[in-house]
GROMACS .gro file of C-alpha atoms in nm:
model
  200
    1MET     CA    1   0.000   0.000   0.000
    2GLN     CA    2   0.279   0.237   0.093
    3LYS     CA    3   0.455   0.165  -0.239
    4LEU     CA    4   0.134   0.240  -0.425
    5ILE     CA    5   0.099   0.574  -0.249
    6VAL     CA    6   0.462   0.664  -0.331
    7PHE     CA    7   0.403   0.564  -0.695
    8LEU     CA    8   0.089   0.776  -0.718
    9LEU     CA    9   0.262   1.075  -0.563
   10ALA     CA   10   0.549   1.042  -0.810
   11ALA     CA   11   0.302   1.021  -1.099
   12VAL     CA   12   0.124   1.334  -0.978
   13LEU     CA   13   0.452   1.523  -0.952
   14ILE     CA   14   0.554   1.421  -1.305
   15LEU     CA   15   0.218   1.529  -1.445
   16ALA     CA   16   0.240   1.859  -1.259
   17ALA     CA   17   0.587   1.921  -1.402
   18LEU     CA   18   0.466   1.844  -1.753
   19PHE     CA   19   0.169   2.076  -1.706
   20ALA     CA   20   0.397   2.351  -1.576
   21ASP     CA   21   0.622   2.316  -1.880
   22ALA     CA   22   0.322   2.338  -2.112
   23LYS     CA   23   0.197   2.644  -1.926
   24ASP     CA   24   0.540   2.809  -1.953
   25ASP     CA   25   0.541   2.743  -2.327
   26ALA     CA   26   0.195   2.897  -2.366
   27ARG     CA   27   0.334   3.249  -2.326
   28ILE     CA   28   0.662   3.436  -2.300
   29GLU     CA   29   0.709   3.775  -2.141
   30VAL     CA   30   0.985   3.959  -2.324
   31ALA     CA   31   0.815   4.257  -2.490
   32ARG     CA   32   0.783   4.579  -2.290
   33PHE     CA   33   0.542   4.866  -2.358
   34ASP     CA   34   0.492   5.226  -2.257
   35ALA     CA   35   0.168   5.369  -2.118
   36ALA     CA   36   0.041   5.447  -2.469
   37GLY     CA   37   0.082   5.086  -2.582
   38ASN     CA   38   0.391   5.148  -2.794
   39ILE     CA   39   0.669   4.892  -2.778
   40LEU     CA   40   1.005   4.959  -2.615
   41VAL     CA   41   1.265   4.864  -2.874
   42PRO     CA   42   1.465   4.563  -2.748
   43GLU     CA   43   1.836   4.633  -2.714
   44ASP     CA   44   1.938   4.292  -2.848
   45LEU     CA   45   1.772   4.302  -3.192
   46ASP     CA   46   2.102   4.219  -3.360
   47GLU     CA   47   2.117   3.898  -3.154
   48TRP     CA   48   1.778   3.765  -3.266
   49VAL     CA   49   1.761   3.444  -3.469
   50PHE     CA   50   1.776   3.485  -3.847
   51ILE     CA   51   1.486   3.303  -4.018
   52GLY     CA   52   1.468   3.451  -4.368
   53SER     CA   53   1.556   3.718  -4.620
   54SER     CA   54   1.440   3.847  -4.956
   55LEU     CA   55   1.540   4.102  -5.217
   56GLY     CA   56   1.284   4.329  -5.376
   57MET     CA   57   0.989   4.120  -5.262
   58GLY     CA   58   0.651   4.280  -5.331
   59TYR     CA   59   0.286   4.179  -5.333
   60SER     CA   60   0.175   4.350  -5.651
   61GLN     CA   61   0.190   4.234  -6.014
   62GLN     CA   62   0.469   4.478  -6.092
   63ALA     CA   63   0.757   4.303  -6.271
   64PHE     CA   64   1.089   4.263  -6.094
   65ASP     CA   65   1.350   4.503  -6.231
   66PRO     CA   66   1.700   4.348  -6.206
   67ASP     CA   67   1.857   4.690  -6.257
   68SER     CA   68   1.670   4.827  -5.957
   69PRO     CA   69   1.590   4.529  -5.735
   70GLY     CA   70   1.456   4.717  -5.436
   71MET     CA   71   1.543   4.650  -5.075
   72PHE     CA   72   1.679   4.357  -4.883
   73GLN     CA   73   1.435   4.241  -4.615
   74ILE     CA   74   1.586   4.054  -4.319
   75VAL     CA   75   1.357   3.869  -4.077
   76ARG     CA   76   1.465   3.762  -3.731
   77MET     CA   77   1.283   3.600  -3.439
   78GLU     CA   78   1.328   3.679  -3.071
   79PRO     CA   79   1.542   3.397  -2.918
   80ARG     CA   80   1.305   3.284  -2.641
   81ALA     CA   81   1.018   3.277  -2.889
   82PHE     CA   82   1.233   3.074  -3.126
   83GLU     CA   83   1.309   2.819  -2.854
   84ALA     CA   84   0.939   2.793  -2.767
   85PHE     CA   85   0.856   2.749  -3.135
   86LYS     CA   86   1.107   2.466  -3.173
   87LYS     CA   87   0.951   2.287  -2.874
   88THR     CA   88   0.584   2.343  -2.954
   89GLY     CA   89   0.558   2.413  -3.326
   90THR     CA   90   0.351   2.721  -3.240
   91PHE     CA   91   0.412   3.093  -3.220
   92VAL     CA   92   0.325   3.137  -2.855
   93ASP     CA   93   0.182   3.461  -2.720
   94GLY     CA   94   0.464   3.708  -2.671
   95THR     CA   95   0.645   3.603  -2.989
   96MET     CA   96   0.822   3.886  -3.171
   97PHE     CA   97   0.964   3.906  -3.521
   98SER     CA   98   1.179   4.191  -3.651
   99LEU     CA   99   1.183   4.299  -4.014
  100HIS     CA  100   1.468   4.523  -4.128
  101PHE     CA  101   1.474   4.692  -4.470
  102TYR     CA  102   1.814   4.763  -4.621
  103GLY     CA  103   1.897   4.933  -4.947
  104SER     CA  104   2.076   4.741  -5.222
  105GLN     CA  105   2.387   4.838  -5.416
  106ASN     CA  106   2.623   4.691  -5.670
  107GLU     CA  107   2.974   4.759  -5.802
  108ILE     CA  108   3.108   4.834  -5.457
  109SER     CA  109   3.451   4.717  -5.347
  110ILE     CA  110   3.532   4.390  -5.531
  111ASN     CA  111   3.169   4.315  -5.622
  112ARG     CA  112   3.100   4.326  -5.997
  113ALA     CA  113   2.782   4.116  -6.020
  114GLY     CA  114   2.470   4.097  -5.808
  115TYR     CA  115   2.377   4.314  -5.513
  116VAL     CA  116   2.488   4.363  -5.156
  117MET     CA  117   2.315   4.530  -4.864
  118ASP     CA  118   2.333   4.905  -4.823
  119ASP     CA  119   2.227   5.117  -4.524
  120LEU     CA  120   1.925   5.040  -4.307
  121HIS     CA  121   1.616   5.232  -4.419
  122PHE     CA  122   1.360   5.133  -4.156
  123ALA     CA  123   1.239   4.841  -3.946
  124GLU     CA  124   0.933   4.702  -3.775
  125ILE     CA  125   0.833   4.447  -3.514
  126HIS     CA  126   0.553   4.195  -3.557
  127TYR     CA  127   0.421   4.109  -3.210
  128LYS     CA  128   0.182   3.818  -3.149
  129ASP     CA  129  -0.050   3.829  -2.849
  130ASN     CA  130  -0.405   3.696  -2.848
  131GLU     CA  131  -0.477   3.863  -2.516
  132ARG     CA  132  -0.373   4.208  -2.633
  133PHE     CA  133  -0.509   4.215  -2.990
  134PRO     CA  134  -0.847   4.109  -3.135
  135ASP     CA  135  -0.679   3.944  -3.437
  136GLY     CA  136  -0.388   3.808  -3.237
  137SER     CA  137  -0.108   4.040  -3.349
  138ASN     CA  138   0.003   4.388  -3.449
  139PHE     CA  139   0.296   4.576  -3.601
  140TYR     CA  140   0.520   4.852  -3.468
  141ASN     CA  141   0.723   5.094  -3.677
  142LEU     CA  142   1.081   5.142  -3.565
  143VAL     CA  143   1.266   5.462  -3.649
  144ASN     CA  144   1.645   5.425  -3.657
  145GLY     CA  145   1.787   5.497  -3.314
  146GLU     CA  146   1.455   5.572  -3.144
  147PRO     CA  147   1.386   5.376  -2.821
  148ILE     CA  148   1.012   5.334  -2.885
  149GLY     CA  149   0.834   5.160  -3.172
  150THR     CA  150   0.501   5.317  -3.266
  151ALA     CA  151   0.199   5.087  -3.291
  152ILE     CA  152   0.016   5.091  -3.625
  153PRO     CA  153  -0.349   5.167  -3.540
  154LEU     CA  154  -0.582   4.868  -3.567
  155PRO     CA  155  -0.730   4.745  -3.790
  156ASN     CA  156  -0.452   4.778  -4.046
  157ASP     CA  157  -0.344   4.627  -4.377
  158CYS     CA  158  -0.040   4.453  -4.229
  159VAL     CA  159  -0.245   4.236  -3.995
  160THR     CA  160  -0.507   4.173  -4.264
  161CYS     CA  161  -0.241   4.062  -4.512
  162HIS     CA  162  -0.067   3.832  -4.266
  163GLU     CA  163  -0.391   3.671  -4.152
  164ARG     CA  164  -0.503   3.619  -4.512
  165ASP     CA  165  -0.177   3.511  -4.677
  166GLY     CA  166   0.050   3.387  -4.398
  167ALA     CA  167   0.079   3.011  -4.447
  168TYR     CA  168   0.064   2.940  -4.073
  169ASP     CA  169  -0.082   3.137  -3.785
  170GLY     CA  170  -0.053   3.472  -3.960
  171VAL     CA  171   0.317   3.427  -4.036
  172PHE     CA  172   0.475   3.399  -4.382
  173VAL     CA  173   0.639   3.066  -4.302
  174GLN     CA  174   0.625   2.984  -4.674
  175PHE     CA  175   0.921   3.223  -4.713
  176TYR     CA  176   1.129   3.086  -4.424
  177PRO     CA  177   1.282   2.745  -4.509
  178THR     CA  178   1.515   2.773  -4.211
  179ILE     CA  179   1.225   2.694  -3.974
  180PHE     CA  180   1.043   2.444  -4.197
  181GLU     CA  181   1.144   2.141  -3.987
  182TYR     CA  182   0.983   2.285  -3.674
  183LEU     CA  183   0.641   2.340  -3.829
  184PRO     CA  184   0.357   2.097  -3.754
  185LYS     CA  185   0.353   1.801  -3.993
  186SER     CA  186   0.023   1.905  -4.150
  187VAL     CA  187   0.163   2.250  -4.231
  188ARG     CA  188   0.481   2.105  -4.381
  189GLU     CA  189   0.277   1.870  -4.600
  190ARG     CA  190   0.055   2.156  -4.716
  191LEU     CA  191   0.355   2.372  -4.806
  192VAL     CA  192   0.518   2.089  -4.999
  193ALA     CA  193   0.194   2.022  -5.187
  194THR     CA  194   0.156   2.392  -5.266
  195ARG     CA  195   0.507   2.413  -5.407
  196ALA     CA  196   0.457   2.097  -5.613
  197SER     CA  197   0.134   2.231  -5.761
  198GLY     CA  198   0.294   2.562  -5.852
  199HIS     CA  199   0.028   2.758  -5.661
  200HIS     CA  200   0.133   3.072  -5.477
   0.00000   0.00000   0.00000
């Protein structure tokens, strides 16, 4: 009888630990805000995890001009959010992405073909939080060197676009092959099928 009680207590403790881990993964508290709801720009943005980049990406039917390719877009994910994503396959509440827009230039230094990054033009943070926002996320404009990122008033086109066209949970995971392996199996299969069919 005593052994049974010890076994049951151990089982309860294990279940409690598992529940606590799941609860911890359900939300992260990294983002900080001022009284007006604007985000305080994290000081470690350059240490966030790289997940994707593009050159001259746009959402219109305008043809790509190789002589003027537009800006480099670099997407990073806050490290604690990235760790939670790897464990759970979800973008937990509190997840932040940064998007930095750099100019492009060619024929600089030894480069004679293709384009390299130029100066930073502007940046933004995509913050996911189902408790804070009716659609689960919002965007903040970052001005170079300023300590506060200004919230884009809701509703806005950025959120609408991400919710409509983001391949998973309002995020453009279809553009980020570096995190493909951490996505839920059903999402990975859907992305593979979409690529195979040629649909965009």
